[in-house]
PDB file of C-alpha atoms in Angstrom:
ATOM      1  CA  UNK A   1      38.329 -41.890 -21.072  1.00  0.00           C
ATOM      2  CA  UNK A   2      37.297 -39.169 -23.936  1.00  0.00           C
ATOM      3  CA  UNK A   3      34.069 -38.145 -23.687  1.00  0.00           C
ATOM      4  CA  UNK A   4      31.818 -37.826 -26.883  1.00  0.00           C
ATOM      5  CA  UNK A   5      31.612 -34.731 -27.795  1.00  0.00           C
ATOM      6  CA  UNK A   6      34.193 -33.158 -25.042  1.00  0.00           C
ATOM      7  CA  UNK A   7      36.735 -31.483 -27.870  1.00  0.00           C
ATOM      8  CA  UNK A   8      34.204 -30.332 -29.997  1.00  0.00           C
ATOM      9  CA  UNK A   9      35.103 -26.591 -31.412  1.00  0.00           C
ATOM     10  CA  UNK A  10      32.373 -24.572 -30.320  1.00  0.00           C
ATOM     11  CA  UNK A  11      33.569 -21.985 -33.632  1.00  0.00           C
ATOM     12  CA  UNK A  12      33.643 -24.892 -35.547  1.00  0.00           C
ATOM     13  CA  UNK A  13      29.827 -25.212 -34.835  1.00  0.00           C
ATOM     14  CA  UNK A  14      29.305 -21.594 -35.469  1.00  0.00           C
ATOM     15  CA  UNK A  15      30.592 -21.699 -39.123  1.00  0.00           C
ATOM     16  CA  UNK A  16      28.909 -24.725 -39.757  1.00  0.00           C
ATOM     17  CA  UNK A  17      25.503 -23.074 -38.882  1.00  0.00           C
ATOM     18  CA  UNK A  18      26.470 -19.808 -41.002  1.00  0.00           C
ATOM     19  CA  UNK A  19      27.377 -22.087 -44.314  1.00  0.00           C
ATOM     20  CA  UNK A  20      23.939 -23.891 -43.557  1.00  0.00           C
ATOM     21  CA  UNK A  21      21.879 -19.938 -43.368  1.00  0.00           C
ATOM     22  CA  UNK A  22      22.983 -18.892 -46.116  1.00  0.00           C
ATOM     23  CA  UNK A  23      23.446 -21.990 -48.337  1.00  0.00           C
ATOM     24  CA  UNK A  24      26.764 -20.691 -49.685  1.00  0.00           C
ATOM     25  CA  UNK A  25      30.518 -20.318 -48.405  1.00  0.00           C
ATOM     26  CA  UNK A  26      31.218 -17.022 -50.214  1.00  0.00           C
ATOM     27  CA  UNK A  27      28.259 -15.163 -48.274  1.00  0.00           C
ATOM     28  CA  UNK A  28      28.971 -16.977 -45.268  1.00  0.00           C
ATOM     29  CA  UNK A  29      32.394 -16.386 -45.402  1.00  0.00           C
ATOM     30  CA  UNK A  30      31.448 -12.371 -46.006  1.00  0.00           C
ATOM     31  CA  UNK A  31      29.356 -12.291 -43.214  1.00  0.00           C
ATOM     32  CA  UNK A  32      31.855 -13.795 -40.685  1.00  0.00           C
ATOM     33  CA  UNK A  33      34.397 -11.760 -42.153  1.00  0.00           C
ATOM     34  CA  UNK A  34      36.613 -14.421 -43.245  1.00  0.00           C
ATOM     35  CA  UNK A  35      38.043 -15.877 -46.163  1.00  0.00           C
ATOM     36  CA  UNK A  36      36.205 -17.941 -47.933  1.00  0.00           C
ATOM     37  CA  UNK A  37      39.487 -20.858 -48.380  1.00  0.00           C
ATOM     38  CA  UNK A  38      39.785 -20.947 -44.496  1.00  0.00           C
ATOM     39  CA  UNK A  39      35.950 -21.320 -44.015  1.00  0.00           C
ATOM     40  CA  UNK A  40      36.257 -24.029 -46.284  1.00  0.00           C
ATOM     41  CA  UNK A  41      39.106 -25.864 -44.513  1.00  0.00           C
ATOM     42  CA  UNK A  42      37.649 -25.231 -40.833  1.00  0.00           C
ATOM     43  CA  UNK A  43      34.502 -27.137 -42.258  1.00  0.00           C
ATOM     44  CA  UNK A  44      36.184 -29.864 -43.232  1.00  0.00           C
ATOM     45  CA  UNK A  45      38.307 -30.123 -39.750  1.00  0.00           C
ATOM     46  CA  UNK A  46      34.501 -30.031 -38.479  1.00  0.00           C
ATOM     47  CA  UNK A  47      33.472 -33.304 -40.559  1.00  0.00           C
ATOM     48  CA  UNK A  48      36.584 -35.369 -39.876  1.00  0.00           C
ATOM     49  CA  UNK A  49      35.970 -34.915 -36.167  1.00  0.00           C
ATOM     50  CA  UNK A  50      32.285 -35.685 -36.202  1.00  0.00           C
ATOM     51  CA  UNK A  51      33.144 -38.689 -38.767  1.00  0.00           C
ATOM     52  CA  UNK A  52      30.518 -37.086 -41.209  1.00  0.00           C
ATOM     53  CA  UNK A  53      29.914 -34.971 -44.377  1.00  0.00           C
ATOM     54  CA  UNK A  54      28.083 -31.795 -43.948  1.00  0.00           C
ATOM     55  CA  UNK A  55      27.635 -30.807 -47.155  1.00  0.00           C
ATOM     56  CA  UNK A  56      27.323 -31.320 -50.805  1.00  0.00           C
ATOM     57  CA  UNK A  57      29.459 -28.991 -52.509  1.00  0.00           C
ATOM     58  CA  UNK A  58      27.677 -27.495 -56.001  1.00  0.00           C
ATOM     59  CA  UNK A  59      28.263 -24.732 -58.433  1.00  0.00           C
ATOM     60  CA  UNK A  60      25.019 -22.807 -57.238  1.00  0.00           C
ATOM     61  CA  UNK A  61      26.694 -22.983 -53.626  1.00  0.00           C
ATOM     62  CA  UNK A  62      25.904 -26.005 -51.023  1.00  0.00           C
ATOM     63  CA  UNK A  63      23.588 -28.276 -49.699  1.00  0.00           C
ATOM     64  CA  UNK A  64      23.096 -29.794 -46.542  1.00  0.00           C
ATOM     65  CA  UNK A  65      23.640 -33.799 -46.181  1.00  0.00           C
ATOM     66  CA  UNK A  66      20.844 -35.425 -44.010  1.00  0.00           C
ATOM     67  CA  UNK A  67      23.751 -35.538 -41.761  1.00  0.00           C
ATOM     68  CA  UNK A  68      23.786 -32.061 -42.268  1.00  0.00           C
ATOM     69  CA  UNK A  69      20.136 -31.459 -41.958  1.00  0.00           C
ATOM     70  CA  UNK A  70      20.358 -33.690 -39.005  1.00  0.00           C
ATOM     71  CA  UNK A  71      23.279 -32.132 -37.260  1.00  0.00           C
ATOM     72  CA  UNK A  72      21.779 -27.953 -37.987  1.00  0.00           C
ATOM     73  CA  UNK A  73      19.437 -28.120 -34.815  1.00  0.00           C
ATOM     74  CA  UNK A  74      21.412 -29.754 -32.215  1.00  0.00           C
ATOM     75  CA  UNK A  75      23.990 -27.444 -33.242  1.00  0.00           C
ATOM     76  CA  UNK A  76      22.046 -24.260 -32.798  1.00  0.00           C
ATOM     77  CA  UNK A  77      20.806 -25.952 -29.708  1.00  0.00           C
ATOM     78  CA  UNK A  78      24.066 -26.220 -28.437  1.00  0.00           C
ATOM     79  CA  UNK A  79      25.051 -22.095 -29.480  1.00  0.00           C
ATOM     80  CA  UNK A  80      22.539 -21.093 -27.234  1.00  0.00           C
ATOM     81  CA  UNK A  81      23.319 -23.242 -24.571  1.00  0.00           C
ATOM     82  CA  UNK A  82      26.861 -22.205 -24.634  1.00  0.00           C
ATOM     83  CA  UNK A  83      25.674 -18.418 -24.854  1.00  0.00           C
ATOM     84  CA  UNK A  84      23.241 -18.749 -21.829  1.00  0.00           C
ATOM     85  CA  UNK A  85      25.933 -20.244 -19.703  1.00  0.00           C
ATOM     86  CA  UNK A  86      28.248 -18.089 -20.123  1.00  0.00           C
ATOM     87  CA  UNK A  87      25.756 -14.810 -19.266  1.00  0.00           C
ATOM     88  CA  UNK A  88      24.400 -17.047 -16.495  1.00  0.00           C
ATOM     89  CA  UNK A  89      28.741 -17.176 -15.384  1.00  0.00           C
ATOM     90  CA  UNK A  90      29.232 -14.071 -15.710  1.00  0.00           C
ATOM     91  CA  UNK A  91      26.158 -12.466 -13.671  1.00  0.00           C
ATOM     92  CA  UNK A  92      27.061 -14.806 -10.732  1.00  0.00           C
ATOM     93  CA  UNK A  93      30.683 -13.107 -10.731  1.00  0.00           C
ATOM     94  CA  UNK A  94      29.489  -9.410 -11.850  1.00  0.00           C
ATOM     95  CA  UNK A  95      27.952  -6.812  -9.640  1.00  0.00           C
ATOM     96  CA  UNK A  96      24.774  -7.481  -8.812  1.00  0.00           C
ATOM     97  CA  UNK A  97      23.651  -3.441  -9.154  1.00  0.00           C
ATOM     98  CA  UNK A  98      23.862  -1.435 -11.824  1.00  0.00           C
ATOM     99  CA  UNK A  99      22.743   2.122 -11.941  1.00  0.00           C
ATOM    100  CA  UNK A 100      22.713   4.200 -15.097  1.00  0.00           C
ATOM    101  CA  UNK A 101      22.252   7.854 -14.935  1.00  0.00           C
ATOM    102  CA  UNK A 102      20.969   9.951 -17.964  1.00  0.00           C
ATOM    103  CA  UNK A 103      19.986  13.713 -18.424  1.00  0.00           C
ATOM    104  CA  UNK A 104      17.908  16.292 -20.104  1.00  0.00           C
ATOM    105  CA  UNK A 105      15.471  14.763 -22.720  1.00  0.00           C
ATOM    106  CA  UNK A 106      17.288  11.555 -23.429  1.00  0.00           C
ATOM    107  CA  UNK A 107      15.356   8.263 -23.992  1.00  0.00           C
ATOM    108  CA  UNK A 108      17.581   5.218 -22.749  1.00  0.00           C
ATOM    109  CA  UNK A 109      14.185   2.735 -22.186  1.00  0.00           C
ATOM    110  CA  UNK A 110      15.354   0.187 -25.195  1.00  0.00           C
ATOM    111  CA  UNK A 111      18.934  -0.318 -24.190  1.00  0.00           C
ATOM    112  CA  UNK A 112      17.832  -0.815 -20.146  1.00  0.00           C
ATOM    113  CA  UNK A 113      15.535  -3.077 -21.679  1.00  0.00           C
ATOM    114  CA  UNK A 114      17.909  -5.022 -23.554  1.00  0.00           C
ATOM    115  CA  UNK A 115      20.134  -4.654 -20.675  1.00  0.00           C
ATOM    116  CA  UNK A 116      18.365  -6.511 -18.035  1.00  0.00           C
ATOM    117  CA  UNK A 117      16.968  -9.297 -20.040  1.00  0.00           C
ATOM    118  CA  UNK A 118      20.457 -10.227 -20.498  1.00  0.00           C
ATOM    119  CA  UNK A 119      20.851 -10.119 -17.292  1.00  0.00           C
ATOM    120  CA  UNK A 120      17.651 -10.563 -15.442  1.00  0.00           C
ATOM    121  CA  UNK A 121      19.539 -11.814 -11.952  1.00  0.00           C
ATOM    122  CA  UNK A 122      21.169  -7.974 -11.855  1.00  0.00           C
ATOM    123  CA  UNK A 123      19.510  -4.950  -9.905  1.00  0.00           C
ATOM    124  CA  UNK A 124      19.881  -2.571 -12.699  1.00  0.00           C
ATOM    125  CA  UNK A 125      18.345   0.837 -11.606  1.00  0.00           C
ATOM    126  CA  UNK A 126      17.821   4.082 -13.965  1.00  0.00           C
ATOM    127  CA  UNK A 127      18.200   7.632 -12.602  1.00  0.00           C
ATOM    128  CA  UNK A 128      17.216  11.006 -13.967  1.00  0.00           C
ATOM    129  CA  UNK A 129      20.505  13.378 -13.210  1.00  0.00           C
ATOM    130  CA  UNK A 130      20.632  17.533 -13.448  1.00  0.00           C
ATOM    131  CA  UNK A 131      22.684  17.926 -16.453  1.00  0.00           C
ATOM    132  CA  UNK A 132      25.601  19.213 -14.602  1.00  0.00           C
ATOM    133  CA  UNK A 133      25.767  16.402 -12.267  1.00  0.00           C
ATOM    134  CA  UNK A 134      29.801  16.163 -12.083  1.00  0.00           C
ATOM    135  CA  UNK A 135      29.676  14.434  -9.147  1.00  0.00           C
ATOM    136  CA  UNK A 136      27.040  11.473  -9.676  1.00  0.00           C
ATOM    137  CA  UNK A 137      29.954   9.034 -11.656  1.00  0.00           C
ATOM    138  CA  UNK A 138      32.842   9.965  -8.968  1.00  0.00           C
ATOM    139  CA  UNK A 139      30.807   9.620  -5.902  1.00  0.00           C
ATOM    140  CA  UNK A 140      29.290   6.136  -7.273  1.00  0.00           C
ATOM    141  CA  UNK A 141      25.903   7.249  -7.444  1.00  0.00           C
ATOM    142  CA  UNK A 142      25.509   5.854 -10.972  1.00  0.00           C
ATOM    143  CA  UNK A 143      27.789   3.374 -12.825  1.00  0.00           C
ATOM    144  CA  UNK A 144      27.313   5.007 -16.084  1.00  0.00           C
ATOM    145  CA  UNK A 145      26.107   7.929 -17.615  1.00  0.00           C
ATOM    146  CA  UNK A 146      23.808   8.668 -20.863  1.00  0.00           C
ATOM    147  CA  UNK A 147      24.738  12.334 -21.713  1.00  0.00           C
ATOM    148  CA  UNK A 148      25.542  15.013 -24.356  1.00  0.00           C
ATOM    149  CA  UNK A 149      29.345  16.142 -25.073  1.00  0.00           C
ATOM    150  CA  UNK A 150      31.081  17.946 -24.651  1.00  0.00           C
ATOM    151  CA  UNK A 151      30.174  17.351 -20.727  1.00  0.00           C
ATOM    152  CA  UNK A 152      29.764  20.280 -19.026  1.00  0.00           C
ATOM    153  CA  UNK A 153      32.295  19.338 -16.136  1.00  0.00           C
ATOM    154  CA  UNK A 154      36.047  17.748 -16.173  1.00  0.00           C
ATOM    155  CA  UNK A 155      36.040  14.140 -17.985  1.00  0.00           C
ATOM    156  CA  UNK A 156      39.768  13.249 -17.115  1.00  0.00           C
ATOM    157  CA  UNK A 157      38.841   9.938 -14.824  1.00  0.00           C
ATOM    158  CA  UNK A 158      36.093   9.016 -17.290  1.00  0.00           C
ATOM    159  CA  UNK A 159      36.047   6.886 -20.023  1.00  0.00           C
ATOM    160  CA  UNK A 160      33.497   8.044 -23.113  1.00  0.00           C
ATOM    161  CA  UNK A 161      31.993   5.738 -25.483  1.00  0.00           C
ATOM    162  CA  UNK A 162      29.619   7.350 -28.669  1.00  0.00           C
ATOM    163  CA  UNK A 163      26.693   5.935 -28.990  1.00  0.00           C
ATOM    164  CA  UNK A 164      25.255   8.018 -32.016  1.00  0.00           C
ATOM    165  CA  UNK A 165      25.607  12.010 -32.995  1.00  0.00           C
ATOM    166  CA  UNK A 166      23.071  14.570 -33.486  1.00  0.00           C
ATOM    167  CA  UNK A 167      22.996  17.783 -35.687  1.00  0.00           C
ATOM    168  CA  UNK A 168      22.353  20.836 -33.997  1.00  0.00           C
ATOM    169  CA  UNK A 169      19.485  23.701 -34.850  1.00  0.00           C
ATOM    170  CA  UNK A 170      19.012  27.037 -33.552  1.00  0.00           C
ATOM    171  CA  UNK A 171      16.215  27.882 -31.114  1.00  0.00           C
ATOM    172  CA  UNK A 172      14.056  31.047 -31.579  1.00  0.00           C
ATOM    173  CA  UNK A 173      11.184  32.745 -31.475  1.00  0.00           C
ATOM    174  CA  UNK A 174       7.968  31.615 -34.242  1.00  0.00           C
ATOM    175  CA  UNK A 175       8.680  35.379 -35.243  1.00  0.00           C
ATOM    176  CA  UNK A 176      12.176  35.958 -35.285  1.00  0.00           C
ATOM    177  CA  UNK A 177      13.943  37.014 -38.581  1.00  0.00           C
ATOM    178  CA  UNK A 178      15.396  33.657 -38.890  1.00  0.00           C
ATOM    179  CA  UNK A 179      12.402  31.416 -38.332  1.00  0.00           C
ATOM    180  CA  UNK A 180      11.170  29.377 -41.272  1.00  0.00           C
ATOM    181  CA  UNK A 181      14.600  29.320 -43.096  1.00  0.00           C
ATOM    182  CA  UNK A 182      15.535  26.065 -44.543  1.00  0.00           C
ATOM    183  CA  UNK A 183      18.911  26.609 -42.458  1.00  0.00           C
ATOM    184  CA  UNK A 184      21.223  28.885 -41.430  1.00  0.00           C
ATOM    185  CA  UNK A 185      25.215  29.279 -40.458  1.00  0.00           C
ATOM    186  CA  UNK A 186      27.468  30.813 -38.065  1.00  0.00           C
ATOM    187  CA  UNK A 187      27.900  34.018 -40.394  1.00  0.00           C
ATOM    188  CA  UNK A 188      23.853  34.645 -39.512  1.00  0.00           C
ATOM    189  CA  UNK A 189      24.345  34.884 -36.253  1.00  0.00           C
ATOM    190  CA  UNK A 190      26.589  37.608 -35.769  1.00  0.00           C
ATOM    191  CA  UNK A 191      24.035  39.503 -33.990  1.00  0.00           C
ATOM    192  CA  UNK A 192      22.214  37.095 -31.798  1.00  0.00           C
ATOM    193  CA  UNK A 193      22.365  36.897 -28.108  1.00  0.00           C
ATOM    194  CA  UNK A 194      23.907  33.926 -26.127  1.00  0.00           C
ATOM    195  CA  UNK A 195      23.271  32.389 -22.777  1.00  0.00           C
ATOM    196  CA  UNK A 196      26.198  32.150 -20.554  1.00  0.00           C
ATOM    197  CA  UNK A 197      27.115  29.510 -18.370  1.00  0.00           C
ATOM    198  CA  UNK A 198      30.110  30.209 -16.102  1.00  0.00           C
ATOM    199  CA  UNK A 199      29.988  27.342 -13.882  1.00  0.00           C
ATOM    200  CA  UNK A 200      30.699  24.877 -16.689  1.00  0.00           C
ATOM    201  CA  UNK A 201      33.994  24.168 -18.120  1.00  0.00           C
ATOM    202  CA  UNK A 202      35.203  26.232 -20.676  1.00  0.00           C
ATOM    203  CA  UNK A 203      35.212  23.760 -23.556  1.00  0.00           C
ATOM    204  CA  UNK A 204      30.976  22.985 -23.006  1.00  0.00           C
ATOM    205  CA  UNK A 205      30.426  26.660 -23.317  1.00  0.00           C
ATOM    206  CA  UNK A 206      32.432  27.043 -26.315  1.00  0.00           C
ATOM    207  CA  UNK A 207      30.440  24.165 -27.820  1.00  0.00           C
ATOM    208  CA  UNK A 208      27.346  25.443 -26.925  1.00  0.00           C
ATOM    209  CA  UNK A 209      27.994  29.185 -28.033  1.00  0.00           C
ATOM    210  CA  UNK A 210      29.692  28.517 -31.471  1.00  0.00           C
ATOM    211  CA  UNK A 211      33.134  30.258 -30.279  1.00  0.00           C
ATOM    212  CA  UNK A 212      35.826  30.853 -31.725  1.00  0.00           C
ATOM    213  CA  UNK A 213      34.010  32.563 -34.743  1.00  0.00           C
ATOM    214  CA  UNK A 214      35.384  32.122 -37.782  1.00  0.00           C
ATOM    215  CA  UNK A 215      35.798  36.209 -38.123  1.00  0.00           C
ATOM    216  CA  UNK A 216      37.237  36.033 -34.266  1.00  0.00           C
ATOM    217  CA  UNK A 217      34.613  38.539 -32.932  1.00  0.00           C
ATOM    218  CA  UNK A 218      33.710  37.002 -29.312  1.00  0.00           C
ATOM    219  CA  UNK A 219      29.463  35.643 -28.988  1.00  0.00           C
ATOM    220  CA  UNK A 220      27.638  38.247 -27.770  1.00  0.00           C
ATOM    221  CA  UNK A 221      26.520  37.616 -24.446  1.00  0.00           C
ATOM    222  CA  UNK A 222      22.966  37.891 -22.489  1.00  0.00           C
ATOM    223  CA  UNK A 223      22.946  40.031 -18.923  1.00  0.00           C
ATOM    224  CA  UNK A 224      20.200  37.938 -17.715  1.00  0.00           C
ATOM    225  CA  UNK A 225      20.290  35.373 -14.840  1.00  0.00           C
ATOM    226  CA  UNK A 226      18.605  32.003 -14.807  1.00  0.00           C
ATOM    227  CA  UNK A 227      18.289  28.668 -12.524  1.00  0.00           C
ATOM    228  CA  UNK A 228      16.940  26.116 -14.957  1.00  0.00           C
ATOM    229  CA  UNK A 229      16.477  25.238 -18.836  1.00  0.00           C
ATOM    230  CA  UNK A 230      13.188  26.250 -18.556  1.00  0.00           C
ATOM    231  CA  UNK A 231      14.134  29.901 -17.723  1.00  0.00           C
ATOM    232  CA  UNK A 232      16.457  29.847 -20.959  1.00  0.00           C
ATOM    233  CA  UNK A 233      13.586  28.606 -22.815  1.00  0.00           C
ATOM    234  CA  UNK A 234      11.299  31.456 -21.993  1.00  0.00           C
ATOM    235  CA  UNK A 235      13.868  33.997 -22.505  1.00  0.00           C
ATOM    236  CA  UNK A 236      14.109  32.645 -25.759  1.00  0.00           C
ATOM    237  CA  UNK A 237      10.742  32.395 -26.260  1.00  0.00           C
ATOM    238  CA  UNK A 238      10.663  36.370 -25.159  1.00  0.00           C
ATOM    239  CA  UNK A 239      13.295  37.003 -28.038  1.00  0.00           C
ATOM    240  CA  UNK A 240      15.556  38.266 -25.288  1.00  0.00           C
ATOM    241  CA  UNK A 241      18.197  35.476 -26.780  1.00  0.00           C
ATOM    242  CA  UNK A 242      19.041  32.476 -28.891  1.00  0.00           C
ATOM    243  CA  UNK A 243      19.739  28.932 -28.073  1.00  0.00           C
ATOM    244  CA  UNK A 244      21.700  25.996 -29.928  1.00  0.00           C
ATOM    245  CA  UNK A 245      20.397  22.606 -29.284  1.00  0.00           C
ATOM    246  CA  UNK A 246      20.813  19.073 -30.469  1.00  0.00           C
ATOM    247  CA  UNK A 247      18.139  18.387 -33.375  1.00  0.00           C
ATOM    248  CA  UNK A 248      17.216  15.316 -30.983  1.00  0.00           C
ATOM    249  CA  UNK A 249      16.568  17.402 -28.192  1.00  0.00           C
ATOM    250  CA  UNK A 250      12.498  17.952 -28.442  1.00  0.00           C
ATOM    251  CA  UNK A 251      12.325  20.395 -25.204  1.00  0.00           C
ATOM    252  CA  UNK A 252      11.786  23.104 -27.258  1.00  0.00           C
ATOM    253  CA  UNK A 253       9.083  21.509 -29.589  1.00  0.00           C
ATOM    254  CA  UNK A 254       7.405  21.653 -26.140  1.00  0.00           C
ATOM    255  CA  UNK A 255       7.400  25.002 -25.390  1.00  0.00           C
ATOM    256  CA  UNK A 256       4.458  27.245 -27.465  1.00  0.00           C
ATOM    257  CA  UNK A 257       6.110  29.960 -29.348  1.00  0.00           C
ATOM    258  CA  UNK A 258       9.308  28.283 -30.172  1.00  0.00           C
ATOM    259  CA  UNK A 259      11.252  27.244 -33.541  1.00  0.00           C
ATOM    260  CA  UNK A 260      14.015  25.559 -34.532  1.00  0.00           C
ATOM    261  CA  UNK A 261      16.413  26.096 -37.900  1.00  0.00           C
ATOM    262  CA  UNK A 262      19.352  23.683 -38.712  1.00  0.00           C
ATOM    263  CA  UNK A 263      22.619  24.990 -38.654  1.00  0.00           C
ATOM    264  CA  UNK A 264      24.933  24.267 -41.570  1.00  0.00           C
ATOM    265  CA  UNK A 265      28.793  23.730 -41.195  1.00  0.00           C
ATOM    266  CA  UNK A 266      29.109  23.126 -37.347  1.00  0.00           C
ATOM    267  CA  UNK A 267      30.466  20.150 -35.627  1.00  0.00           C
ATOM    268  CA  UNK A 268      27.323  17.726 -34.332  1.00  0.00           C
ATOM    269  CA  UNK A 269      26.533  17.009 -30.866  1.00  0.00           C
ATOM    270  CA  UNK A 270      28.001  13.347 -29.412  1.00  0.00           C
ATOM    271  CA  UNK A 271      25.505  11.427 -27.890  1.00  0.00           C
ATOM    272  CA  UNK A 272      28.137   9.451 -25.309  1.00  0.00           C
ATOM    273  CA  UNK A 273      28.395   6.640 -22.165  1.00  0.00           C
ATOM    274  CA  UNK A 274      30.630   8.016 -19.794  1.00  0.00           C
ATOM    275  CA  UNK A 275      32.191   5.484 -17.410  1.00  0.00           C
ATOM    276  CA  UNK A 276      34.641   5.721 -14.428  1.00  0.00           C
ATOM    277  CA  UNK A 277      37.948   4.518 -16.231  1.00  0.00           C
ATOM    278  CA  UNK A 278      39.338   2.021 -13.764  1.00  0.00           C
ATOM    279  CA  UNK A 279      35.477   0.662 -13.855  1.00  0.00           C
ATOM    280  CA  UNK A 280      35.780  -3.145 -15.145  1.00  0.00           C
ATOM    281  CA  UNK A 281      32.117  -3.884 -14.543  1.00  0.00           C
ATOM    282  CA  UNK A 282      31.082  -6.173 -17.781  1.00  0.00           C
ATOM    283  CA  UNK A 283      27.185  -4.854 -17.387  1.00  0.00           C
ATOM    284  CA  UNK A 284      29.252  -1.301 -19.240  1.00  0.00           C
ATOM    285  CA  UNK A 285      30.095  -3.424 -22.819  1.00  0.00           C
ATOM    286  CA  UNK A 286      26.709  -5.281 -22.594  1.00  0.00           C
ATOM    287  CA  UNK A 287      25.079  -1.790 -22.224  1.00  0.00           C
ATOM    288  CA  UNK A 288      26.741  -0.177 -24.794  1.00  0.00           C
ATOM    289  CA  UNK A 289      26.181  -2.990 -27.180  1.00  0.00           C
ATOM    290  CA  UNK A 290      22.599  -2.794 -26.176  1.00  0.00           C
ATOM    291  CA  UNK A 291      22.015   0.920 -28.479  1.00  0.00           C
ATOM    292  CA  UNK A 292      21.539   0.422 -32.008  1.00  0.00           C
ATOM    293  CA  UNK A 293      24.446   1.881 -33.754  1.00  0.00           C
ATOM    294  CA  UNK A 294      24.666   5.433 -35.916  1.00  0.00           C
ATOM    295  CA  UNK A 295      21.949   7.011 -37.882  1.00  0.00           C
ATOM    296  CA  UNK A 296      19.260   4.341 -36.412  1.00  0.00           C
ATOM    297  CA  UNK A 297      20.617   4.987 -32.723  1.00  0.00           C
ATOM    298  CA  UNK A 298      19.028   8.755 -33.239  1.00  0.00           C
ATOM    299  CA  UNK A 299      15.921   7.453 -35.145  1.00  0.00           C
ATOM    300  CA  UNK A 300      15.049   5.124 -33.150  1.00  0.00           C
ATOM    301  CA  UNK A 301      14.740   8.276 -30.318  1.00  0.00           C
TER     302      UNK A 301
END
């Protein structure tokens, strides 16, 4: 026995309610990104099945029938009811902890939030990570990681998704010779002293030192030893060297005595999710389809 209803097309149902928004199949059929012929005929295989018509057709676009008007909320009803079942099947099969690690001064608070009310039956946990954590994805410690790349340690088992770019300023002191210049290249910085990092892979300190040069001479390098950002921050703030941060990084707006110039003509930084690759976890799409995408990714910072 056929049950009403049973072989209903729940995509049928979802162009129906797009036609009905916007009132017309041309900006309907833009919006789902299809053409606007085939949006026409898959409403019509919707109205022989349900027995009805949907619309009136007219030269300013289309009109719902009372069956139409009739049909819109139970439709839309029956969307979100198909939506919330499947989250509700998929967080009884998916893992019921999640933990995402991030570093330095990056703000991940709106995607976690988006995050677990999609899935508010999941332990999803945040954790603040040393930026040159290589360890915290292999040994499991977190699931996924919010970070700036190039990543300062190998990234052949991960997986990297972008989730928006940043461009990068120089960092020096509020009387240095470049301060309060509307922007500055490579070419200025000829003289300027660099931090070195020898513990991180070759292509992060590349990155992070502008090298190769376009004239091929080598960065010049600082003698000085350091444990944390912070140190790097005072010896810039000392004028004993120069840094390069991401224009999103706001450390350095933090510190008294400090500047920052844009730097013209240089790759940006990559905001990224790094995953294990063999990691099949569905809470990694939801999360990266919880950031907002581009430019408004790094405004909304």
């Amino acid at each position: 026995m056929r049950v009403p209803g049973s072989d209903l097309d729940l995509r049928l149902v979802g162009y129906f309610t797009a036609v009905a928004e916007h009132a017309n199949f041309g900006r309907a059929a833009a919006v789902l990104h299809v053409a606007q012929p085939s949006l026409s005929r898959r409403i019509q295989r919707l109205e022989e099945h349900l027995g009805v018509r949907l619309f009136d057709r007219t030269p300013q676009g289309s009109r719902l029938t009372e069956a139409g008007r009739a049909f819109q909320p139970q439709a839309q009803a029956l969307l979100q009811a198909a939506h919330r079942a499947e989250l509700t099947a998929r967080d009884a099969g998916a893992p019921r902890e999640f933990t995402i690690g991030y570093v330095e001064d990056l703000v991940i608070t709106h995607a976690v939030r988006r995050l677990r009310q999609q899935h508010p039956a999941a332990r999803i946990r945040t954790r603040y990570l040393e930026w040159n954590d290589a360890r915290a994805l292999t040994d499991r410690r977190v699931d996924a990681l919010v970070a700036r790349a190039p990543l300062p340690f190998p990234t052949d088992r991960l997986r990297l998704a972008e989730l928006w770019s940043e461009p990068r300023v120089l960092v020096v002191p509020a009387d240095h010779r470049l301060a309060g210049r509307e922007s500055v290249t490579v070419d200025d910085l000829g003289e300027e002293v660099f931090p070195q990092c020898p513990n991180a892979v070759p292509q992060w300190s590349d990155f992070a030192r502008l090298e190769p040069r376009p004239d091929g001479a080598p960065a010049r390098s600082a003698p000085i030893d350091y444990e944390a950002f912070e140190d790097k921050l005072d010896l810039a703030a000392e004028g004993r060297m120069v840094l390069i941060l991401a224009a999103g990084d706001r450390r350095p707006q933090l510190r008294p005595g400090l500047t920052t110039v844009p730097i013209e003509g240089i790759d940006p930084v990559r905001v990224v999710l790094a995953t294990r690759t063999a990691d099949t976890n569905p809470l990694i799409e939801d999360f990266l389809n919880a950031w907002p995408s581009g430019e408004d990714a790094f405004r909304s910072r």
